[in-house]
mmCIF file with all atom_site columns, C-alpha atoms in Angstrom:
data_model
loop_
_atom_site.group_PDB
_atom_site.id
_atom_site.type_symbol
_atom_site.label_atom_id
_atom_site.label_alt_id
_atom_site.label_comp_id
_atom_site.label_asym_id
_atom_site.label_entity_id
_atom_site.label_seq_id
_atom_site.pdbx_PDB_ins_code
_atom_site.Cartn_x
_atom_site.Cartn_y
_atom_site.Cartn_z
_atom_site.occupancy
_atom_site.B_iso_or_equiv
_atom_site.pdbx_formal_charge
_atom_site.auth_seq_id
_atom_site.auth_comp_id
_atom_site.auth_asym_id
_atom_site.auth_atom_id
_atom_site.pdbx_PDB_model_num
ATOM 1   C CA . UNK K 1 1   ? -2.211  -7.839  17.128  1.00 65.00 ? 311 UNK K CA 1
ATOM 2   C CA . UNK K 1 2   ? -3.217  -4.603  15.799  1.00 75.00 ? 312 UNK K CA 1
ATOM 3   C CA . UNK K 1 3   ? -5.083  -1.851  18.119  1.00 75.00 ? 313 UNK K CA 1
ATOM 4   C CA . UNK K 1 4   ? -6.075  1.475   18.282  1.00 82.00 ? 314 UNK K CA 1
ATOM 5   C CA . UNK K 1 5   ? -7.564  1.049   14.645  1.00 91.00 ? 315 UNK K CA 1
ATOM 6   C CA . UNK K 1 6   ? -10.338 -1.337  15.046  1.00 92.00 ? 316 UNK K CA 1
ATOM 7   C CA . UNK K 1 7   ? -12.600 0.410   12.555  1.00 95.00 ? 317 UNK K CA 1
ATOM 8   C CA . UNK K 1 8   ? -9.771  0.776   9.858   1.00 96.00 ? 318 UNK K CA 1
ATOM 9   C CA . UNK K 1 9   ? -9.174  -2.366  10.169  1.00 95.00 ? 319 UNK K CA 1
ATOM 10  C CA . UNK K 1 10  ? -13.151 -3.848  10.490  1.00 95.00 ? 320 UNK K CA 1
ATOM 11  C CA . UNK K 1 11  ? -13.770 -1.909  7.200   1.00 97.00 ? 321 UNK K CA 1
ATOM 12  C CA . UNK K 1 12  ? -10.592 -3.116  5.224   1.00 97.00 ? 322 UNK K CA 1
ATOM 13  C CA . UNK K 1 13  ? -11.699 -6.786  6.157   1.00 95.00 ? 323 UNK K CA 1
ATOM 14  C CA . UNK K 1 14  ? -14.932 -6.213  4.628   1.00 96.00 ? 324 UNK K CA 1
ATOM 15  C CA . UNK K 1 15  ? -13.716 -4.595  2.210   1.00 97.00 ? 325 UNK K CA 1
ATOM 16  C CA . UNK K 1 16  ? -11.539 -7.502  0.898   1.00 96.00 ? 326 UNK K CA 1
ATOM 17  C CA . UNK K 1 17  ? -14.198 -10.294 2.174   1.00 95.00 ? 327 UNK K CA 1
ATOM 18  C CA . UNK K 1 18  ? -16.495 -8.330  -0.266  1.00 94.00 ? 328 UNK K CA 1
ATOM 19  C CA . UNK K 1 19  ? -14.339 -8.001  -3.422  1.00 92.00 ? 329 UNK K CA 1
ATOM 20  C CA . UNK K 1 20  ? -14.197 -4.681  -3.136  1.00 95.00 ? 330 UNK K CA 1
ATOM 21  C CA . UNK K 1 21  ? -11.071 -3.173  -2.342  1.00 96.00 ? 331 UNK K CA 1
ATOM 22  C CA . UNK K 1 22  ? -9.611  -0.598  -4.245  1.00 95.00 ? 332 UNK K CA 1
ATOM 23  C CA . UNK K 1 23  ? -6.590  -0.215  -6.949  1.00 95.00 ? 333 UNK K CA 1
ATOM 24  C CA . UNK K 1 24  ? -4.978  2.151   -4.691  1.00 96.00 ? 334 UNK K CA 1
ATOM 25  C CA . UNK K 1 25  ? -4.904  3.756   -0.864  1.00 98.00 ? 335 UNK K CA 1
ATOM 26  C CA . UNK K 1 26  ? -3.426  6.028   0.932   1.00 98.00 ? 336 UNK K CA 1
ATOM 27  C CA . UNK K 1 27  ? -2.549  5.618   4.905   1.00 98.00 ? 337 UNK K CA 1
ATOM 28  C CA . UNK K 1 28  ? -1.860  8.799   6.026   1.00 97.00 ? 338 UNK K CA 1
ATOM 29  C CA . UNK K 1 29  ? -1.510  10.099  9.811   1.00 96.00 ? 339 UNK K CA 1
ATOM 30  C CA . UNK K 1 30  ? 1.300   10.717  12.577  1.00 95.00 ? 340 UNK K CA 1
ATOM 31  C CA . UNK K 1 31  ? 4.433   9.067   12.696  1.00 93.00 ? 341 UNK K CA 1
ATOM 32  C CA . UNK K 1 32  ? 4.447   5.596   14.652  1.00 92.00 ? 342 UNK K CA 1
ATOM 33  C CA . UNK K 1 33  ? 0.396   4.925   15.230  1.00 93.00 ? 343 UNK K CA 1
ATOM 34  C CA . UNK K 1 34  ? 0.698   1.598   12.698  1.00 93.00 ? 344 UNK K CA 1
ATOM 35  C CA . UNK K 1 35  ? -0.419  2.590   9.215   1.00 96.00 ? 345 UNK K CA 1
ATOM 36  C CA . UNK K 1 36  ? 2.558   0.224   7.845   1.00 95.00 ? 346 UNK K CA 1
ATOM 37  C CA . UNK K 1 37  ? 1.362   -2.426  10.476  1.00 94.00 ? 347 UNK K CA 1
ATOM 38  C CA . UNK K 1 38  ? -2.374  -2.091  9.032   1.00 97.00 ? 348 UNK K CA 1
ATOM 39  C CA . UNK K 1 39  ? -0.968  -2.001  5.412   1.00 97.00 ? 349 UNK K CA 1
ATOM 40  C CA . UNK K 1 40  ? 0.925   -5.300  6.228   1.00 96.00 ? 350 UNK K CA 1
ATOM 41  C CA . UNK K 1 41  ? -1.661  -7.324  8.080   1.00 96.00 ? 351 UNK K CA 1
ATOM 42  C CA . UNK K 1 42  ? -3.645  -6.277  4.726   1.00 96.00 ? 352 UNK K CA 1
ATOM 43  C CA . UNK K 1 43  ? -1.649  -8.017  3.001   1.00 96.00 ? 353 UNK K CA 1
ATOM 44  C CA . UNK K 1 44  ? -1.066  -11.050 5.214   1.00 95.00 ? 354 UNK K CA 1
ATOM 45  C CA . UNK K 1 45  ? -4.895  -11.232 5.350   1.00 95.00 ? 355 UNK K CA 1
ATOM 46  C CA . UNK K 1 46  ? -5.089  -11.354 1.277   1.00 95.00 ? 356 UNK K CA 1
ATOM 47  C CA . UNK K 1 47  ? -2.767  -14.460 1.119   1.00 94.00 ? 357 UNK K CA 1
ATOM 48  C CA . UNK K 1 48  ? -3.301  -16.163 4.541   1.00 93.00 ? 358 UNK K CA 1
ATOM 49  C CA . UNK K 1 49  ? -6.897  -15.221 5.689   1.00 93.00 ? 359 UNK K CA 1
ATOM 50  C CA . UNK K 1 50  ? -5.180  -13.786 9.089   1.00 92.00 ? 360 UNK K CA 1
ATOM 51  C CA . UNK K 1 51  ? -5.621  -9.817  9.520   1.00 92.00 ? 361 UNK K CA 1
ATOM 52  C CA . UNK K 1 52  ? -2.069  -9.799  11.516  1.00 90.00 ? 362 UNK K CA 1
ATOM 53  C CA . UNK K 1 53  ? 1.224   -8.771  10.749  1.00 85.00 ? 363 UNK K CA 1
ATOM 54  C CA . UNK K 1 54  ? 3.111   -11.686 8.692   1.00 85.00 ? 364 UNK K CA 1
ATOM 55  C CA . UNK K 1 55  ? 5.449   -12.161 11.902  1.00 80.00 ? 365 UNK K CA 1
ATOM 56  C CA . UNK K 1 56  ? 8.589   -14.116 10.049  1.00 78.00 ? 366 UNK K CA 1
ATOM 57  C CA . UNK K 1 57  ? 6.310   -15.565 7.294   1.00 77.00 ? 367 UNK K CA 1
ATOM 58  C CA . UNK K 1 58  ? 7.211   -14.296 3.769   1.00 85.00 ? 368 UNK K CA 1
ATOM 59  C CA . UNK K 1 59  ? 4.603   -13.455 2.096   1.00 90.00 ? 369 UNK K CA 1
ATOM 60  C CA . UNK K 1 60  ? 4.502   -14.445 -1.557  1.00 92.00 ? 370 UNK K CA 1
ATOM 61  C CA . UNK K 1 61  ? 2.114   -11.955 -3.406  1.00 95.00 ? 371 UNK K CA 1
ATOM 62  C CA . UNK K 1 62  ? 3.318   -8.506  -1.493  1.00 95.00 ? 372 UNK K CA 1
ATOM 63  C CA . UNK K 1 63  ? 6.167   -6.349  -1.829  1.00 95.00 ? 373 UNK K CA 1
ATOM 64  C CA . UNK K 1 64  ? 7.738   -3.870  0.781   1.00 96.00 ? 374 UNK K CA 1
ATOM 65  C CA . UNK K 1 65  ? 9.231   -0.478  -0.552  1.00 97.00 ? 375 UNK K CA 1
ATOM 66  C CA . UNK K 1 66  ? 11.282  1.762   1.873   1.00 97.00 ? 376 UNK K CA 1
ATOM 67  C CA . UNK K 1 67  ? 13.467  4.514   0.898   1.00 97.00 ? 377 UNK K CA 1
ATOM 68  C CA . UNK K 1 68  ? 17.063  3.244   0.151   1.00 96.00 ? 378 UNK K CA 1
ATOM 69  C CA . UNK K 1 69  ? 20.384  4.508   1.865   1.00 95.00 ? 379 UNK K CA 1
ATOM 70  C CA . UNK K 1 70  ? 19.890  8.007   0.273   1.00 95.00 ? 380 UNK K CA 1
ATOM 71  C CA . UNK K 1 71  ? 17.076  8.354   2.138   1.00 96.00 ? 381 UNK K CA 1
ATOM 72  C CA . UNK K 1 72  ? 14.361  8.159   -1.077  1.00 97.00 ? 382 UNK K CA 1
ATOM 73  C CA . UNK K 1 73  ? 12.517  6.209   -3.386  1.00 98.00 ? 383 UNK K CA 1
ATOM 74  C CA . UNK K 1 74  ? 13.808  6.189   -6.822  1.00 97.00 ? 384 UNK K CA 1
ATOM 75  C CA . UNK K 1 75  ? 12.220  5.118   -10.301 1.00 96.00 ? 385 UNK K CA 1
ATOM 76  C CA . UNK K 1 76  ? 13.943  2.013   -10.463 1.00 96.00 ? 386 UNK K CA 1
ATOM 77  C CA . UNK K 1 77  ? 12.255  1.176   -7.417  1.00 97.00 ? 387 UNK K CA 1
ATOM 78  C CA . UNK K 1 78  ? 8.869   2.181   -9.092  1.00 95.00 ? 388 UNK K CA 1
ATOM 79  C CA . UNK K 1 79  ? 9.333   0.406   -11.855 1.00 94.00 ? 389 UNK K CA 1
ATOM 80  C CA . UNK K 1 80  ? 9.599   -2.722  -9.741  1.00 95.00 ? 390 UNK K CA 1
ATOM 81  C CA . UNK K 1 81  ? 6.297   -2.361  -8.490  1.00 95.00 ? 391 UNK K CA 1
ATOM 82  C CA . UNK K 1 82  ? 5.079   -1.877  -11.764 1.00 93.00 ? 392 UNK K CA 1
ATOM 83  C CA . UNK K 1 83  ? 6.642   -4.864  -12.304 1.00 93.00 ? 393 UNK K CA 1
ATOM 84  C CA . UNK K 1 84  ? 5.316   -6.989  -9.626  1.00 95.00 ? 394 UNK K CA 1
ATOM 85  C CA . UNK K 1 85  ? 1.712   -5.671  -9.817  1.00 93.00 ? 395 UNK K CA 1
ATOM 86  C CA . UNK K 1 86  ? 1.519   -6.782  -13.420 1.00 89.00 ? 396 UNK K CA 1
ATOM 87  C CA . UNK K 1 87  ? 2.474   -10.341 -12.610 1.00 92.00 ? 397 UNK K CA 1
ATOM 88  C CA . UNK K 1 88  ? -0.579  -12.670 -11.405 1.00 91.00 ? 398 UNK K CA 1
ATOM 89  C CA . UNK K 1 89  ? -0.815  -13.652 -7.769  1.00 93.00 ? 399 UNK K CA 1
ATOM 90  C CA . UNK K 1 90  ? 0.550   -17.020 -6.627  1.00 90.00 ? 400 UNK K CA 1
ATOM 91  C CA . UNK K 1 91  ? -1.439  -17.892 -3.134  1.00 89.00 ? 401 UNK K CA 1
ATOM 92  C CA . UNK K 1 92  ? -4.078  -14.548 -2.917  1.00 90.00 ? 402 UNK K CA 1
ATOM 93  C CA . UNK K 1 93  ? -6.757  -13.079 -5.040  1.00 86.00 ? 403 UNK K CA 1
ATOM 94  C CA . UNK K 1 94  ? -4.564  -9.694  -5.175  1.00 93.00 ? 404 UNK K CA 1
ATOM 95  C CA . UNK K 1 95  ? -0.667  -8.771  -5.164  1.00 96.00 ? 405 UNK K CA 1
ATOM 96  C CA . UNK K 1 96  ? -0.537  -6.453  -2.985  1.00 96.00 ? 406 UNK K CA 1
ATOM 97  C CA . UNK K 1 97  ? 2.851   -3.109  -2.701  1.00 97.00 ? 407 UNK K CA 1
ATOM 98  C CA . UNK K 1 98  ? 3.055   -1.280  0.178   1.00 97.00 ? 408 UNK K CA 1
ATOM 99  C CA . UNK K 1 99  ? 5.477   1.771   -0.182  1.00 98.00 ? 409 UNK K CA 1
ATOM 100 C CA . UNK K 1 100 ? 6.522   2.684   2.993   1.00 98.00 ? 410 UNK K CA 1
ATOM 101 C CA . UNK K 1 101 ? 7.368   6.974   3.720   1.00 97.00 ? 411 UNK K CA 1
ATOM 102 C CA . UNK K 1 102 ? 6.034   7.078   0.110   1.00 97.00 ? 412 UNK K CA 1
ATOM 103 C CA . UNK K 1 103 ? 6.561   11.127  0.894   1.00 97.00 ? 413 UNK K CA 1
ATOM 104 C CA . UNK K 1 104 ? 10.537  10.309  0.078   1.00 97.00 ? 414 UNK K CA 1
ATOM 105 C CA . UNK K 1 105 ? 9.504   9.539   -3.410  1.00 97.00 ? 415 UNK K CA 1
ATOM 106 C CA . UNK K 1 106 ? 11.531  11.322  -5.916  1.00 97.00 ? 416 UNK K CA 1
ATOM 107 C CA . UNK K 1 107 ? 8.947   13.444  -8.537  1.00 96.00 ? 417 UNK K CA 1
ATOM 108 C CA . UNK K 1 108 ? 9.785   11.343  -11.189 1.00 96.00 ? 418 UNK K CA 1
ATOM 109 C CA . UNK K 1 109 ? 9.061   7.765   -9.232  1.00 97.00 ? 419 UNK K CA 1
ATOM 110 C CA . UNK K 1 110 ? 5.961   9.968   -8.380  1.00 97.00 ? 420 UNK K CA 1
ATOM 111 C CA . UNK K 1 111 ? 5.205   10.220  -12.092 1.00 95.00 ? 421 UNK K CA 1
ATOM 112 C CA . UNK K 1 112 ? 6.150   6.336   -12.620 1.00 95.00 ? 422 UNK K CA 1
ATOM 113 C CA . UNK K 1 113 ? 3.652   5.527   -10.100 1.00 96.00 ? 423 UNK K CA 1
ATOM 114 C CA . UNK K 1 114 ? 1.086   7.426   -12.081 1.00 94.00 ? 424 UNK K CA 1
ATOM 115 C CA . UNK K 1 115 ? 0.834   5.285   -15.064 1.00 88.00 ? 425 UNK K CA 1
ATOM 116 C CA . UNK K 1 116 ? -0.229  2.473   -12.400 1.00 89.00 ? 426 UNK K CA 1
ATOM 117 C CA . UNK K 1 117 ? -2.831  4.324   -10.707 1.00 93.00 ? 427 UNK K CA 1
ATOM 118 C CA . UNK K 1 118 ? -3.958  5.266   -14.075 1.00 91.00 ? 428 UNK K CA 1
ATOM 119 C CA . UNK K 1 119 ? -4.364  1.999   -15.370 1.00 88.00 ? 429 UNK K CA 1
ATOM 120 C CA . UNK K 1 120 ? -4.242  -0.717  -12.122 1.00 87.00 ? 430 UNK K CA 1
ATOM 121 C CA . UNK K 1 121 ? -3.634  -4.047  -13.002 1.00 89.00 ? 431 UNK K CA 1
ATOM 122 C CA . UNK K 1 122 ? -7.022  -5.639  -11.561 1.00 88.00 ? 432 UNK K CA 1
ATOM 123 C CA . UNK K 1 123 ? -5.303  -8.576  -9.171  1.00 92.00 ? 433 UNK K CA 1
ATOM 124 C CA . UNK K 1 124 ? -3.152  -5.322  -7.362  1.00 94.00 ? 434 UNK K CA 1
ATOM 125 C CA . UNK K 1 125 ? -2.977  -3.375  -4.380  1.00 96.00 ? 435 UNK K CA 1
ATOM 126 C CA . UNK K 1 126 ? -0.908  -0.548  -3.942  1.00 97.00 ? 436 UNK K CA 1
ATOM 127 C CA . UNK K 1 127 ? -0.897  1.259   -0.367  1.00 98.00 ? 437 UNK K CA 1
ATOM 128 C CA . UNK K 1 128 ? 1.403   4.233   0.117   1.00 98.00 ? 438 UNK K CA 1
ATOM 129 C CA . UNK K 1 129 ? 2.155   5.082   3.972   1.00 98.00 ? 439 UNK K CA 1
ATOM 130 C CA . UNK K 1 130 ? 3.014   8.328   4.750   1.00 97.00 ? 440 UNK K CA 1
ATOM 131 C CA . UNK K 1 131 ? 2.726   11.117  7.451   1.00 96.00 ? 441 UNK K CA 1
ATOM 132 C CA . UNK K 1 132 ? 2.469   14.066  4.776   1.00 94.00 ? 442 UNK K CA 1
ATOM 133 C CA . UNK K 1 133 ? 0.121   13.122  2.020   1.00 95.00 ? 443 UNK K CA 1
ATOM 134 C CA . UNK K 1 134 ? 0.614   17.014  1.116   1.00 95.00 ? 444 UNK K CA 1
ATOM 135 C CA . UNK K 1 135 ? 4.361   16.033  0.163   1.00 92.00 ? 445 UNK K CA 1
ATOM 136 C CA . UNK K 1 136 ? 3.092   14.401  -2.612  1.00 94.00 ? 446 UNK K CA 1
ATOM 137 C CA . UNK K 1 137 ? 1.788   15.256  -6.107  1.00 96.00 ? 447 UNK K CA 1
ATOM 138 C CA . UNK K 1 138 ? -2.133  16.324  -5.962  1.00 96.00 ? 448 UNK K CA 1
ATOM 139 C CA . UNK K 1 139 ? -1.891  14.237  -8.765  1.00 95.00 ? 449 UNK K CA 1
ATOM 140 C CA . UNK K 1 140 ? -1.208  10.991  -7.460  1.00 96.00 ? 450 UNK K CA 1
ATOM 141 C CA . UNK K 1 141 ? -3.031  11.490  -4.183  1.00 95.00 ? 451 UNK K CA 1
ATOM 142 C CA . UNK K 1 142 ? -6.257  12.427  -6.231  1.00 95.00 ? 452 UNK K CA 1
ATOM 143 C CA . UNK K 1 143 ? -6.498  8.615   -7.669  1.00 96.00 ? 453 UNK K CA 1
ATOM 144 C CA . UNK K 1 144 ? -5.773  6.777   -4.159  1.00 97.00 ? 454 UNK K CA 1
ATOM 145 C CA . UNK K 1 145 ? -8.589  6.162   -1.549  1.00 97.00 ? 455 UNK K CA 1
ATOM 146 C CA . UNK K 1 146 ? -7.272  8.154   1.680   1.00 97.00 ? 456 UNK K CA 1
ATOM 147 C CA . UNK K 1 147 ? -7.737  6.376   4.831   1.00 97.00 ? 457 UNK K CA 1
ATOM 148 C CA . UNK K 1 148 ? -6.714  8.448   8.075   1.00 97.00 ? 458 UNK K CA 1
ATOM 149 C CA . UNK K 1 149 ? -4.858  6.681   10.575  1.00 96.00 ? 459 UNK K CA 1
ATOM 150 C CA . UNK K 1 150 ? -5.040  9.080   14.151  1.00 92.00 ? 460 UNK K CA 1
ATOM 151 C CA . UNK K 1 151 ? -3.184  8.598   17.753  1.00 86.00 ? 461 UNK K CA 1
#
């Protein structure tokens, strides 16, 4: 069960009930208040119609990124979203990345990423979590919906 971030969460629901969602977002806010909790019930709600974290469940149509054991998020792991995001979704309306600490992104992942926030595939969702949206290019930021996340 999610709490604290009942509004977040009303408006993402509607959001998604509506059709509406965007290509891209941004959860940004301090560490440990559950933006990567919010961007995963997201996602559980897109494919099972339950805004709650996917528990055990694997979920078919979204993807998990976290920095690897150098501590960042490389290209090649860019260019497997890319790759997922273009595919069409199997049990949701959307496909849906989350890129967890996307502030460990490497500059040139950064610029990988671009290209898809340039030109989203329409059945995707891509929602970086971070605590420093100011760690990442202006570029990037500047074409993903920002959604606050507080204590």
């Amino acid at each position: 069960m999610i709490v604290g971030h009942e509004r977040i969460v009303s408006d993402l629901r509607r959001l998604a009930e509506g059709g509406l969602l965007s290509h891209g977002y941004l959860f940004f806010g301090p560490e440990m208040v559950g933006k990567r909790r919010v961007a995963l019930a997201l996602a559980n709600f897109l494919e099972t119609g339950e805004f709650d974290e996917p528990g055990p469940r694997v979920l078919g149509d979204a993807f998990l990124v976290a920095p690897d054991e150098s501590g960042t998020i490389g290209v090649d792991a860019v260019r497997g979203v890319k790759h997922f995001l273009w595919h069409r979704p199997n049990r949701s309306a959307r496909r849906t990345v989350v890129i967890d600490r996307a502030e460990t992104m490497t500059a040139e992942a950064q610029n990988a990423l671009l290209k898809v926030t340039e030109e989203p595939p329409r059945s995707g969702v891509l929602i970086l979590v971070t605590r420093d949206p100011e760690a990442m290019q202006a570029t990037l930021r500047s074409r993903l919906q920002r959604v606050y996340f507080s204590s």
